[in-house]
mmCIF file of C-alpha atoms in Angstrom:
data_model
loop_
_atom_site.group_PDB
_atom_site.id
_atom_site.type_symbol
_atom_site.label_atom_id
_atom_site.label_comp_id
_atom_site.label_asym_id
_atom_site.label_seq_id
_atom_site.Cartn_x
_atom_site.Cartn_y
_atom_site.Cartn_z
ATOM 1 C CA MET A 1 0.100 0.085 0.080
ATOM 2 C CA LYS A 2 2.877 2.409 0.864
ATOM 3 C CA LYS A 3 4.572 1.596 -2.511
ATOM 4 C CA ILE A 4 1.192 2.581 -4.407
ATOM 5 C CA LEU A 5 0.834 5.724 -2.581
ATOM 6 C CA LEU A 6 4.340 6.825 -3.370
ATOM 7 C CA LEU A 7 3.812 5.814 -7.018
ATOM 8 C CA MET A 8 0.801 7.883 -7.160
ATOM 9 C CA ALA A 9 2.524 11.023 -5.575
ATOM 10 C CA ALA A 10 5.219 10.719 -8.180
ATOM 11 C CA LEU A 11 2.729 10.607 -11.027
ATOM 12 C CA LEU A 12 1.117 13.694 -9.656
ATOM 13 C CA ALA A 13 4.250 15.508 -9.404
ATOM 14 C CA ALA A 14 5.251 14.753 -12.952
ATOM 15 C CA MET A 15 1.813 16.038 -14.143
ATOM 16 C CA THR A 16 2.320 19.273 -12.304
ATOM 17 C CA TRP A 17 5.852 19.822 -13.698
ATOM 18 C CA THR A 18 4.494 19.142 -17.131
ATOM 19 C CA GLY A 19 1.827 21.434 -16.776
ATOM 20 C CA CYS A 20 4.013 24.255 -15.537
ATOM 21 C CA GLN A 21 6.184 23.595 -18.633
ATOM 22 C CA ASP A 22 3.319 23.996 -21.039
ATOM 23 C CA THR A 23 2.302 27.351 -19.431
ATOM 24 C CA LEU A 24 5.633 28.867 -19.593
ATOM 25 C CA GLU A 25 6.148 27.764 -23.241
ATOM 26 C CA GLU A 26 2.786 29.296 -24.122
ATOM 27 C CA ASP A 27 3.765 32.485 -22.462
ATOM 28 C CA VAL A 28 7.070 33.185 -24.202
ATOM 29 C CA ILE A 29 6.729 33.595 -27.916
ATOM 30 C CA THR A 30 9.711 35.099 -29.741
ATOM 31 C CA ASP A 31 9.708 33.834 -33.234
ATOM 32 C CA PRO A 32 7.466 35.950 -35.646
ATOM 33 C CA GLU A 33 5.787 33.009 -37.047
ATOM 34 C CA GLU A 34 4.791 31.662 -33.714
ATOM 35 C CA THR A 35 3.489 35.127 -32.925
ATOM 36 C CA ALA A 36 1.332 35.179 -36.046
ATOM 37 C CA GLU A 37 -0.006 31.761 -35.288
ATOM 38 C CA ALA A 38 -0.936 32.838 -31.843
ATOM 39 C CA GLY A 39 -2.925 35.705 -33.247
ATOM 40 C CA MET A 40 -0.460 38.410 -32.290
ATOM 41 C CA ASP A 41 1.320 41.004 -34.499
ATOM 42 C CA ALA A 42 4.908 40.778 -34.695
ATOM 43 C CA VAL A 43 6.927 44.197 -33.995
ATOM 44 C CA ALA A 44 10.284 45.144 -34.673
ATOM 45 C CA THR A 45 12.382 48.405 -34.089
ATOM 46 C CA LEU A 46 12.860 50.584 -36.840
ATOM 47 C CA THR A 47 15.722 53.320 -36.695
ATOM 48 C CA ILE A 48 16.116 55.675 -39.482
ATOM 49 C CA GLU A 49 18.325 58.678 -40.093
ATOM 50 C CA ALA A 50 16.302 61.435 -41.546
ATOM 51 C CA GLY A 51 16.799 64.714 -43.344
ATOM 52 C CA LYS A 52 14.682 67.605 -44.519
ATOM 53 C CA GLY A 53 15.445 70.425 -47.004
ATOM 54 C CA ALA A 54 14.966 74.013 -46.406
ATOM 55 C CA ASP A 55 11.243 73.764 -47.450
ATOM 56 C CA THR A 56 10.033 71.109 -45.131
ATOM 57 C CA LYS A 57 8.622 71.048 -41.393
ATOM 58 C CA ALA A 58 9.451 72.896 -38.305
ATOM 59 C CA LEU A 59 10.065 76.130 -39.605
ATOM 60 C CA ALA A 60 12.036 79.353 -39.017
ATOM 61 C CA LEU A 61 11.934 82.650 -41.083
ATOM 62 C CA ALA A 62 14.990 84.781 -42.071
ATOM 63 C CA ASP A 63 14.338 88.270 -43.778
ATOM 64 C CA ASP A 64 17.044 90.598 -44.682
ATOM 65 C CA GLY A 65 14.549 93.278 -45.843
ATOM 66 C CA THR A 66 14.606 92.259 -49.475
ATOM 67 C CA THR A 67 14.691 88.407 -49.596
ATOM 68 C CA ALA A 68 13.089 85.880 -47.187
ATOM 69 C CA THR A 69 14.031 82.189 -46.731
ATOM 70 C CA ILE A 70 12.690 79.337 -44.620
ATOM 71 C CA SER A 71 14.852 77.115 -42.822
ATOM 72 C CA ALA A 72 13.667 73.824 -41.573
ATOM 73 C CA PHE A 73 14.765 71.801 -38.472
ATOM 74 C CA TRP A 74 13.460 68.720 -36.462
ATOM 75 C CA SER A 75 12.008 69.407 -32.991
ATOM 76 C CA GLU A 76 12.532 66.905 -30.201
ATOM 77 C CA GLY A 77 9.645 64.348 -29.768
ATOM 78 C CA GLU A 78 8.062 64.921 -33.218
ATOM 79 C CA GLN A 79 6.311 62.022 -34.402
ATOM 80 C CA VAL A 80 6.222 60.459 -37.832
ATOM 81 C CA THR A 81 3.534 57.791 -38.718
ATOM 82 C CA VAL A 82 4.724 54.911 -40.727
ATOM 83 C CA PHE A 83 2.678 53.069 -43.317
ATOM 84 C CA ASN A 84 2.815 50.122 -45.111
ATOM 85 C CA PRO A 85 2.406 49.139 -48.840
ATOM 86 C CA SER A 86 -1.234 48.601 -48.431
ATOM 87 C CA GLY A 87 -1.821 52.028 -46.898
ATOM 88 C CA SER A 88 -2.182 51.100 -43.161
ATOM 89 C CA ALA A 89 -0.450 52.522 -40.181
ATOM 90 C CA ILE A 90 1.780 50.198 -38.557
ATOM 91 C CA GLY A 91 3.538 52.323 -36.007
ATOM 92 C CA THR A 92 5.056 55.769 -35.273
ATOM 93 C CA LEU A 93 8.706 56.904 -34.904
ATOM 94 C CA THR A 94 9.971 59.651 -32.575
ATOM 95 C CA ALA A 95 12.520 62.154 -33.619
ATOM 96 C CA THR A 96 15.543 62.950 -31.868
ATOM 97 C CA PRO A 97 17.386 65.821 -33.421
ATOM 98 C CA LYS A 98 20.944 65.960 -34.003
ATOM 99 C CA GLU A 99 23.478 68.810 -33.202
ATOM 100 C CA ASP A 100 22.634 69.775 -36.826
ATOM 101 C CA ASN A 101 18.827 69.922 -36.354
ATOM 102 C CA THR A 102 18.007 69.590 -40.061
ATOM 103 C CA LYS A 103 18.842 65.933 -39.237
ATOM 104 C CA ALA A 104 17.551 63.564 -36.850
ATOM 105 C CA THR A 105 17.257 59.994 -35.719
ATOM 106 C CA LEU A 106 13.752 58.339 -36.084
ATOM 107 C CA PHE A 107 13.270 55.333 -33.761
ATOM 108 C CA GLY A 108 10.318 53.259 -32.867
ATOM 109 C CA GLU A 109 8.552 49.920 -33.152
ATOM 110 C CA ILE A 110 6.332 48.845 -36.199
ATOM 111 C CA THR A 111 4.394 46.053 -36.971
ATOM 112 C CA ILE A 112 6.302 43.590 -39.538
ATOM 113 C CA SER A 113 3.592 41.123 -40.157
ATOM 114 C CA GLY A 114 3.214 40.933 -43.713
ATOM 115 C CA LEU A 115 6.136 42.974 -44.813
ATOM 116 C CA SER A 116 8.976 41.619 -47.036
ATOM 117 C CA VAL A 117 12.300 42.902 -48.227
ATOM 118 C CA GLY A 118 12.201 45.282 -51.131
ATOM 119 C CA GLN A 119 8.717 46.835 -50.216
ATOM 120 C CA ASN A 120 8.414 50.593 -49.627
ATOM 121 C CA LEU A 121 7.260 52.060 -46.350
ATOM 122 C CA THR A 122 5.885 55.686 -46.387
ATOM 123 C CA LEU A 123 6.632 58.107 -43.724
ATOM 124 C CA LEU A 124 4.072 60.937 -43.069
ATOM 125 C CA PHE A 125 4.065 63.863 -40.853
ATOM 126 C CA PRO A 126 1.856 63.953 -38.968
ATOM 127 C CA ALA A 127 -0.888 61.601 -40.143
ATOM 128 C CA GLU A 128 -2.650 59.959 -42.867
ATOM 129 C CA THR A 129 -5.146 62.850 -43.858
ATOM 130 C CA TRP A 130 -4.015 66.264 -44.330
ATOM 131 C CA SER A 131 -6.408 69.334 -43.903
ATOM 132 C CA TYR A 132 -5.537 72.959 -45.019
ATOM 133 C CA GLU A 133 -8.780 74.209 -43.362
ATOM 134 C CA GLY A 134 -8.667 76.156 -39.904
ATOM 135 C CA GLN A 135 -5.534 78.279 -40.593
ATOM 136 C CA ASN A 136 -4.991 81.513 -38.573
ATOM 137 C CA GLY A 137 -2.320 83.201 -40.612
ATOM 138 C CA LYS A 138 0.691 82.469 -38.236
ATOM 139 C CA LEU A 139 3.897 80.799 -39.353
ATOM 140 C CA LEU A 140 5.217 79.956 -35.972
ATOM 141 C CA ASN A 141 3.822 79.267 -32.287
ATOM 142 C CA THR A 142 5.217 81.621 -29.714
ATOM 143 C CA PRO A 143 5.557 80.977 -25.870
ATOM 144 C CA ALA A 144 2.784 83.475 -25.273
ATOM 145 C CA HIS A 145 0.547 81.964 -28.033
ATOM 146 C CA SER A 146 1.203 78.122 -27.648
ATOM 147 C CA ASP A 147 -2.305 77.390 -28.670
ATOM 148 C CA TRP A 148 -1.983 78.991 -32.083
ATOM 149 C CA LYS A 149 -2.710 76.664 -35.000
ATOM 150 C CA SER A 150 0.566 77.706 -36.720
ATOM 151 C CA ILE A 151 1.847 76.300 -39.976
ATOM 152 C CA GLU A 152 5.000 75.087 -38.175
ATOM 153 C CA LYS A 153 2.780 72.809 -35.699
ATOM 154 C CA ASN A 154 -0.273 72.110 -37.869
ATOM 155 C CA PHE A 155 0.063 72.549 -41.645
ATOM 156 C CA ASP A 156 3.755 71.947 -42.619
ATOM 157 C CA PHE A 157 3.081 68.410 -43.957
ATOM 158 C CA ALA A 158 5.828 66.332 -45.089
ATOM 159 C CA ARG A 159 6.418 62.898 -46.751
ATOM 160 C CA ALA A 160 9.203 60.325 -47.263
ATOM 161 C CA THR A 161 9.652 56.859 -48.823
ATOM 162 C CA VAL A 162 11.998 54.245 -47.738
ATOM 163 C CA THR A 163 12.533 50.553 -49.076
ATOM 164 C CA ILE A 164 12.944 47.597 -46.821
ATOM 165 C CA LYS A 165 16.619 46.164 -46.594
ATOM 166 C CA GLU A 166 16.302 43.248 -43.996
ATOM 167 C CA ILE A 167 13.718 41.994 -41.427
ATOM 168 C CA THR A 168 14.665 40.146 -38.165
ATOM 169 C CA ALA A 169 12.709 39.143 -35.303
ATOM 170 C CA SER A 170 14.028 42.304 -33.367
ATOM 171 C CA ASN A 171 14.851 45.012 -36.141
ATOM 172 C CA ILE A 172 13.963 46.189 -39.588
ATOM 173 C CA THR A 173 16.605 48.287 -41.665
ATOM 174 C CA THR A 174 16.104 50.119 -44.959
ATOM 175 C CA THR A 175 18.397 50.707 -47.961
ATOM 176 C CA SER A 176 18.705 54.534 -47.198
ATOM 177 C CA SER A 177 17.865 57.309 -44.798
ATOM 178 C CA ALA A 178 14.892 59.244 -45.226
ATOM 179 C CA THR A 179 14.645 62.405 -47.110
ATOM 180 C CA PHE A 180 11.278 64.340 -46.398
ATOM 181 C CA GLU A 181 9.819 66.579 -48.957
ATOM 182 C CA ASN A 182 7.307 69.237 -48.408
ATOM 183 C CA GLN A 183 3.835 68.809 -49.594
ATOM 184 C CA GLN A 184 2.737 72.524 -50.084
ATOM 185 C CA SER A 185 3.973 75.846 -50.396
ATOM 186 C CA ILE A 186 4.068 78.750 -47.772
ATOM 187 C CA TYR A 187 2.578 82.082 -48.825
ATOM 188 C CA ARG A 188 3.304 85.299 -47.192
ATOM 189 C CA PHE A 189 0.744 87.972 -48.080
ATOM 190 C CA GLY A 190 0.605 91.706 -47.121
ATOM 191 C CA PHE A 191 -2.744 93.463 -48.214
ATOM 192 C CA LEU A 192 -2.436 97.055 -49.293
ATOM 193 C CA HIS A 193 -5.086 100.047 -49.552
ATOM 194 C CA GLY A 194 -4.023 103.596 -50.184
ATOM 195 C CA GLY A 195 -0.533 102.374 -49.692
ATOM 196 C CA TYR A 196 -1.061 101.008 -46.191
ATOM 197 C CA THR A 197 -1.103 97.465 -45.106
ATOM 198 C CA ILE A 198 -4.537 96.894 -43.617
ATOM 199 C CA PRO A 199 -5.089 94.978 -40.476
ATOM 200 C CA ALA A 200 -7.007 91.973 -41.876
ATOM 201 C CA GLU A 201 -9.233 89.915 -39.567
ATOM 202 C CA LYS A 202 -10.294 87.460 -42.075
ATOM 203 C CA VAL A 203 -8.943 86.380 -45.456
ATOM 204 C CA MET A 204 -10.879 84.363 -47.937
ATOM 205 C CA ILE A 205 -8.875 83.044 -51.051
ATOM 206 C CA THR A 206 -10.109 81.456 -54.172
ATOM 207 C CA SER A 207 -8.205 80.562 -57.421
ATOM 208 C CA ASN A 208 -9.406 80.830 -61.048
ATOM 209 C CA GLN A 209 -7.911 77.283 -61.622
ATOM 210 C CA ASN A 210 -10.186 75.839 -58.673
ATOM 211 C CA MET A 211 -7.359 73.455 -57.714
ATOM 212 C CA LEU A 212 -6.644 74.840 -54.038
ATOM 213 C CA THR A 213 -6.651 71.586 -51.940
ATOM 214 C CA LYS A 214 -9.062 71.310 -48.949
ATOM 215 C CA SER A 215 -7.667 68.009 -47.772
ATOM 216 C CA VAL A 216 -5.657 65.151 -49.039
ATOM 217 C CA ASN A 217 -5.178 61.537 -48.266
ATOM 218 C CA ALA A 218 -1.619 61.528 -48.179
ATOM 219 C CA VAL A 219 -1.100 57.547 -48.668
ATOM 220 C CA SER A 220 -3.683 57.272 -51.511
ATOM 221 C CA GLY A 221 -2.987 60.636 -53.046
ATOM 222 C CA SER A 222 -6.665 61.394 -53.072
ATOM 223 C CA ASN A 223 -7.192 65.226 -53.254
ATOM 224 C CA THR A 224 -10.407 67.199 -52.202
ATOM 225 C CA TYR A 225 -10.354 70.717 -53.563
ATOM 226 C CA PHE A 226 -12.324 73.964 -52.758
ATOM 227 C CA THR A 227 -14.882 73.905 -55.103
ATOM 228 C CA SER A 228 -15.996 76.852 -57.226
ATOM 229 C CA GLY A 229 -17.650 79.437 -55.012
ATOM 230 C CA GLU A 230 -16.112 78.117 -52.029
ATOM 231 C CA ALA A 231 -13.064 79.892 -50.375
ATOM 232 C CA MET A 232 -9.948 78.921 -48.346
ATOM 233 C CA THR A 233 -10.607 80.754 -45.308
ATOM 234 C CA VAL A 234 -7.905 82.188 -42.826
ATOM 235 C CA ASP A 235 -9.291 83.562 -39.460
ATOM 236 C CA LEU A 236 -6.494 85.402 -37.547
ATOM 237 C CA LYS A 237 -6.348 84.163 -34.099
ATOM 238 C CA THR A 238 -5.427 87.504 -32.538
ATOM 239 C CA THR A 239 -6.262 91.148 -33.697
ATOM 240 C CA PRO A 240 -3.460 92.159 -35.951
ATOM 241 C CA SER A 241 -1.452 95.056 -36.102
ATOM 242 C CA ALA A 242 -1.708 97.356 -39.076
ATOM 243 C CA GLY A 243 1.554 96.178 -40.658
ATOM 244 C CA GLU A 244 1.206 92.297 -39.811
ATOM 245 C CA LEU A 245 1.964 89.834 -42.692
ATOM 246 C CA ILE A 246 -0.267 86.566 -43.015
ATOM 247 C CA TYR A 247 1.080 83.291 -43.813
ATOM 248 C CA VAL A 248 -0.798 80.524 -45.519
ATOM 249 C CA ALA A 249 -0.112 76.951 -46.181
ATOM 250 C CA VAL A 250 -1.442 76.267 -49.749
ATOM 251 C CA ARG A 251 -1.283 72.808 -51.860
ATOM 252 C CA ASN A 252 -2.142 73.686 -55.286
ATOM 253 C CA GLY A 253 -3.141 71.027 -57.741
ATOM 254 C CA ASN A 254 -2.324 73.267 -60.610
ATOM 255 C CA THR A 255 1.413 73.688 -61.287
ATOM 256 C CA THR A 256 1.375 74.222 -64.926
ATOM 257 C CA GLN A 257 -0.709 77.213 -65.541
ATOM 258 C CA ASP A 258 -0.409 80.843 -64.318
ATOM 259 C CA ASP A 259 -2.896 81.020 -61.346
ATOM 260 C CA THR A 260 -4.871 84.110 -60.303
ATOM 261 C CA PHE A 261 -5.526 84.242 -56.485
ATOM 262 C CA SER A 262 -8.619 86.285 -55.660
ATOM 263 C CA PHE A 263 -9.064 87.793 -52.048
ATOM 264 C CA THR A 264 -11.883 88.954 -50.102
ATOM 265 C CA ILE A 265 -10.727 90.762 -46.850
ATOM 266 C CA TYR A 266 -12.461 91.673 -43.795
ATOM 267 C CA ASP A 267 -10.459 94.096 -41.448
ATOM 268 C CA VAL A 268 -10.977 94.653 -37.716
ATOM 269 C CA ASN A 269 -13.322 97.676 -38.355
ATOM 270 C CA GLY A 270 -15.652 95.554 -40.394
ATOM 271 C CA ALA A 271 -14.611 96.978 -43.717
ATOM 272 C CA THR A 272 -14.539 94.883 -46.778
ATOM 273 C CA TYR A 273 -11.883 94.754 -49.417
ATOM 274 C CA LYS A 274 -11.221 92.715 -52.628
ATOM 275 C CA GLY A 275 -8.102 92.330 -54.782
ATOM 276 C CA SER A 276 -6.275 89.577 -56.867
ATOM 277 C CA LYS A 277 -2.645 88.511 -57.510
ATOM 278 C CA THR A 278 -1.471 86.449 -60.430
ATOM 279 C CA ILE A 279 1.011 83.718 -59.356
ATOM 280 C CA PRO A 280 3.361 82.651 -62.350
ATOM 281 C CA SER A 281 3.257 78.942 -63.021
ATOM 282 C CA GLY A 282 7.220 78.839 -62.390
ATOM 283 C CA LYS A 283 6.286 80.039 -58.615
ATOM 284 C CA LEU A 284 3.524 77.629 -57.925
ATOM 285 C CA SER A 285 5.919 74.773 -56.800
ATOM 286 C CA SER A 286 8.000 76.990 -54.796
ATOM 287 C CA PRO A 287 8.318 76.119 -51.041
ATOM 288 C CA PHE A 288 7.935 79.811 -50.063
ATOM 289 C CA VAL A 289 6.145 82.628 -52.124
ATOM 290 C CA SER A 290 6.090 86.101 -50.752
ATOM 291 C CA ALA A 291 3.542 88.636 -51.957
ATOM 292 C CA LYS A 292 3.874 91.483 -49.594
ATOM 293 C CA ASN A 293 2.172 94.114 -51.745
ATOM 294 C CA VAL A 294 -1.320 92.865 -52.855
ATOM 295 C CA GLY A 295 -3.334 95.828 -53.972
ATOM 296 C CA LEU A 296 -6.972 95.942 -52.686
ATOM 297 C CA SER A 297 -10.057 98.010 -53.400
ATOM 298 C CA ARG A 298 -12.472 98.916 -50.581
ATOM 299 C CA LEU A 299 -16.029 98.052 -51.086
ATOM 300 C CA GLU A 300 -18.358 101.045 -50.440
ATOM 301 C CA LEU A 301 -21.803 100.246 -49.206
ATOM 302 C CA PRO A 302 -24.586 101.798 -51.554
ATOM 303 C CA GLN A 303 -26.020 105.012 -50.119
ATOM 304 C CA GLY A 304 -28.862 104.261 -47.939
ATOM 305 C CA ALA A 305 -27.994 100.633 -47.557
ATOM 306 C CA THR A 306 -27.988 101.108 -43.596
ATOM 307 C CA ASN A 307 -31.491 102.104 -43.607
ATOM 308 C CA VAL A 308 -32.736 98.747 -44.604
ATOM 309 C CA THR A 309 -34.438 96.910 -41.623
ATOM 310 C CA THR A 310 -36.233 94.072 -43.443
ATOM 311 C CA ALA A 311 -34.542 91.123 -45.196
ATOM 312 C CA LEU A 312 -36.724 88.848 -47.561
#
């Protein structure tokens, strides 16, 4: 009887040890194929050296009084979204600027399930869909106005493409660094009446080519334009000074024909102005276009219009 009890105890101990072994093996999955079979997405670390030209994000303006240039730099913690060839977001990379802050290291984890060597990855700042609505005429945020929807923070969209070189269980590498390209032009406007820059409160812009972009799916390349009769509207965040210039990010689907921009301007005193400016085709793809002297005509209300009290 004692032998039988000892044998049963040994069997129970063996069964318990086997159960523990099975549990441990199920919790630790390191092979990507096992991960996929378990219904989990395999991830790997992607590290990319990235650069940007003088026409892409995070901006700084230098003006010597005769010419103006925009330089670009990376900001600490900026995030770039990575998309696979089918257009699905598979992760984000965080920027760490180098001493030369036009360059940075992008680092993060992405899902590698379904990826293969030779495929292209699309890197977008800041997301898949870009909208050019809601601008307030500011180029840069300032410490006193960190809530400004400036071009620097919200409308300086950029894109890069890299090719997969190697995929392992822990890392993914690319054949080259990432070079980001701007996806719009930045316009600087000054509106004049009687030789003076007016303090604009709202600016409405239309184009005779009707190809100013309202929004774009950056992965698919699908654009939505401001339609005929619809204006790109810029509402200034703060009351402007009389000499303040206005900055607008413009993505123009027309790059081959001279384009005439028409403006309707409302100033801080409620006056309305209209004017236009022809942009030569050679300037439409420029990263920075300065039009500081757009002449406007003030609209005068018909005599007696203020006496109308009933609207039909």
